[in-house]
Short mmCIF file of C-alpha atoms in Angstrom, two decimals:
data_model
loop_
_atom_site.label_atom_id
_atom_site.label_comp_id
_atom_site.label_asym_id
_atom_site.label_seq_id
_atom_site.Cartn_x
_atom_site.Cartn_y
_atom_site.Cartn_z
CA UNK S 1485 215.81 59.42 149.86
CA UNK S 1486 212.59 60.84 148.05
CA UNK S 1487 211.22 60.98 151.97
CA UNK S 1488 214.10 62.24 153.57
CA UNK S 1489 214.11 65.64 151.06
CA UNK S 1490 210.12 65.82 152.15
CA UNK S 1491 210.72 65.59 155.78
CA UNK S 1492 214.15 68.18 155.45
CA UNK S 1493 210.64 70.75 154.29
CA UNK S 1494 209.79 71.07 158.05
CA UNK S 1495 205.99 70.54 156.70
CA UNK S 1496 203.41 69.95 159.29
CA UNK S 1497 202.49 67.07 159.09
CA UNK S 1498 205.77 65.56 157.72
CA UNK S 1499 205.23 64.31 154.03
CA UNK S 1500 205.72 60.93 152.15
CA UNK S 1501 206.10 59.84 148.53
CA UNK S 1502 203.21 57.41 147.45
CA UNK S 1503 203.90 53.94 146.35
CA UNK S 1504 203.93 54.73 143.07
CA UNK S 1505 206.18 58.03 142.96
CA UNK S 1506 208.67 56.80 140.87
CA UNK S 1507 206.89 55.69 137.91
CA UNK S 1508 205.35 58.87 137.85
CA UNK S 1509 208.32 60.62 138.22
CA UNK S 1510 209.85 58.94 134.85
CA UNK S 1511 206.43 59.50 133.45
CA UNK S 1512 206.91 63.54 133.97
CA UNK S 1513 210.22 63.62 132.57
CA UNK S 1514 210.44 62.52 128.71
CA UNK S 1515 214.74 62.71 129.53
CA UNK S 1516 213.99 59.68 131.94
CA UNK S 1517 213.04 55.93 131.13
CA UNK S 1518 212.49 52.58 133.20
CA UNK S 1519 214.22 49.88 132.41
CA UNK S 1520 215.08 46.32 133.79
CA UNK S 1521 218.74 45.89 134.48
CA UNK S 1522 220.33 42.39 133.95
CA UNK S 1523 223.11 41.49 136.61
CA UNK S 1524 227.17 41.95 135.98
CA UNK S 1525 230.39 41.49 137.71
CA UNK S 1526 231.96 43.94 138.73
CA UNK S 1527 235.91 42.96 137.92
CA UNK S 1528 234.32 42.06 134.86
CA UNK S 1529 232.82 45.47 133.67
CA UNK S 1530 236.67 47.65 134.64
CA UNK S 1531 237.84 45.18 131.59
CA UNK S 1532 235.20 47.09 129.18
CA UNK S 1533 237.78 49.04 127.38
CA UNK S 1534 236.60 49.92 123.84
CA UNK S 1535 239.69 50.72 122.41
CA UNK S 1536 241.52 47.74 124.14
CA UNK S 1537 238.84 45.37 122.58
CA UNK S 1538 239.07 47.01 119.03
CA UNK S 1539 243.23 47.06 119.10
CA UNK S 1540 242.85 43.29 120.05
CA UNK S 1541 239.93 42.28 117.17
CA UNK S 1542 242.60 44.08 114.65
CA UNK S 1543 245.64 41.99 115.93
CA UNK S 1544 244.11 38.78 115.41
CA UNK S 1545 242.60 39.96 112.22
CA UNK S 1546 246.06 41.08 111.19
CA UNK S 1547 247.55 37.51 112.61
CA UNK S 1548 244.97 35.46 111.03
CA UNK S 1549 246.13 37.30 107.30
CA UNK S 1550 249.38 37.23 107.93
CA UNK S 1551 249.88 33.58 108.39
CA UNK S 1552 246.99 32.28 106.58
CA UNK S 1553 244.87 30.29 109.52
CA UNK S 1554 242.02 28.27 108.29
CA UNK S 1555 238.67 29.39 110.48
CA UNK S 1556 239.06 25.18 111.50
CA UNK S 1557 241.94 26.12 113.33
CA UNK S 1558 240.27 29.02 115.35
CA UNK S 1559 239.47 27.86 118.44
CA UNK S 1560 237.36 29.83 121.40
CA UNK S 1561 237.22 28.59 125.12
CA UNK S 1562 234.88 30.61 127.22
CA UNK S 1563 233.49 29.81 130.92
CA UNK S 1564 230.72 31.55 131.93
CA UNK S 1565 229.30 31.45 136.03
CA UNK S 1566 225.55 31.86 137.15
CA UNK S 1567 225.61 33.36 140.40
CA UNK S 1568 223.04 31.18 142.92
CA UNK S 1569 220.70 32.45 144.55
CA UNK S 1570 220.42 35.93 142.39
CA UNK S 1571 217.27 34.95 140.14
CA UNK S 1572 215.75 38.54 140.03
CA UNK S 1573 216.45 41.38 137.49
CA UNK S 1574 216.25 44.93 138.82
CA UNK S 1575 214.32 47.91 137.74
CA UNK S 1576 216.91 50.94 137.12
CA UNK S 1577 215.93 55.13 135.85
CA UNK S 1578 218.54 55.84 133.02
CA UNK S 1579 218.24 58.26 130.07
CA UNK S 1580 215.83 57.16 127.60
CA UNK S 1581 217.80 56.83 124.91
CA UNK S 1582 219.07 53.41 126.17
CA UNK S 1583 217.14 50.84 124.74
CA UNK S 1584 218.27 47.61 126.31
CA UNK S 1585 218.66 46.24 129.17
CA UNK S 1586 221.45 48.19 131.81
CA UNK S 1587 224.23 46.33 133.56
CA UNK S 1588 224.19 46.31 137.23
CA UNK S 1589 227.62 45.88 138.96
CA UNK S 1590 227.76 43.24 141.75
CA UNK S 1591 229.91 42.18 144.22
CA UNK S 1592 232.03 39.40 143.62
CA UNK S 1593 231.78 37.44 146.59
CA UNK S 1594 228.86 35.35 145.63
CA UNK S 1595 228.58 31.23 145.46
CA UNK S 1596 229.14 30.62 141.65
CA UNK S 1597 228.36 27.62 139.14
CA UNK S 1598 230.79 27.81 136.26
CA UNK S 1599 230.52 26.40 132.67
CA UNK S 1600 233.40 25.76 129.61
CA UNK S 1601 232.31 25.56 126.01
CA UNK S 1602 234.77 25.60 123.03
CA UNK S 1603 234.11 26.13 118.89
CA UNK S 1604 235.50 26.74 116.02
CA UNK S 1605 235.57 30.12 113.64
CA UNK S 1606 233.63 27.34 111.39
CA UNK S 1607 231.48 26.64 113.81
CA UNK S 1608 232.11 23.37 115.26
CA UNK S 1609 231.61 22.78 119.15
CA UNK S 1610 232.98 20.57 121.34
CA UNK S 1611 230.90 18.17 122.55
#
């Protein structure tokens, strides 16, 4: 894109960005940081809801009061898929006030190994 704008200049000769024109870029611009993004599904991220998330925590925290539940009796079963074949993380520009790493939405169409685990609120896992 960076090229493109150059060459829309009508400069004689036509103009390039060096290899390294990004990093200096963020370097100019204290509003701007590097970071490396980690990978993330895409149906996954439209479930981020805050509110949805907190309204649910307070229901079972309500639930587990109301009819006294014993943290043995709390179970969690999660699955969790490694997409193969996508090993790399990816450099992304955000605002520099981020300071992890940034989610990168991906198509769902890729070849995926799954695993199960389950605990306990107490802590137990199934083995």
């Amino acid at each position: 894109m960076a090229n493109l704008l150059l060459e829309k200049r009508g400069t004689t000769p036509v103009l390039s960005v060096g290899e390294n024109w990004v990093t200096n870029f963020v370097k100019r611009r204290s509003l701007l940081s590097s970071k490396f993004s980690k990978r993330y599904n895409y149906e996954r991220a439209k479930c981020e809801d805050p509110k949805i998330i907190r309204e649910w925590f307070n229901l079972v925290q309500k639930t587990i009061l109301q009819y006294g539940i014993d943290p043995n009796d709390i179970y969690n079963f999660d699955e969790t898929g490694f997409a193969m074949g996508l090993t790399a993380t990816t450099k992304v520009i955000t605002r520099s006030e981020y300071y992890s790493r940034r989610p990168v939405l991906q198509p769902g169409n890729r070849e995926w190994v799954t695993v199960v685990e389950c605990t306990n609120a107490s802590g137990w896992a199934l083995p």
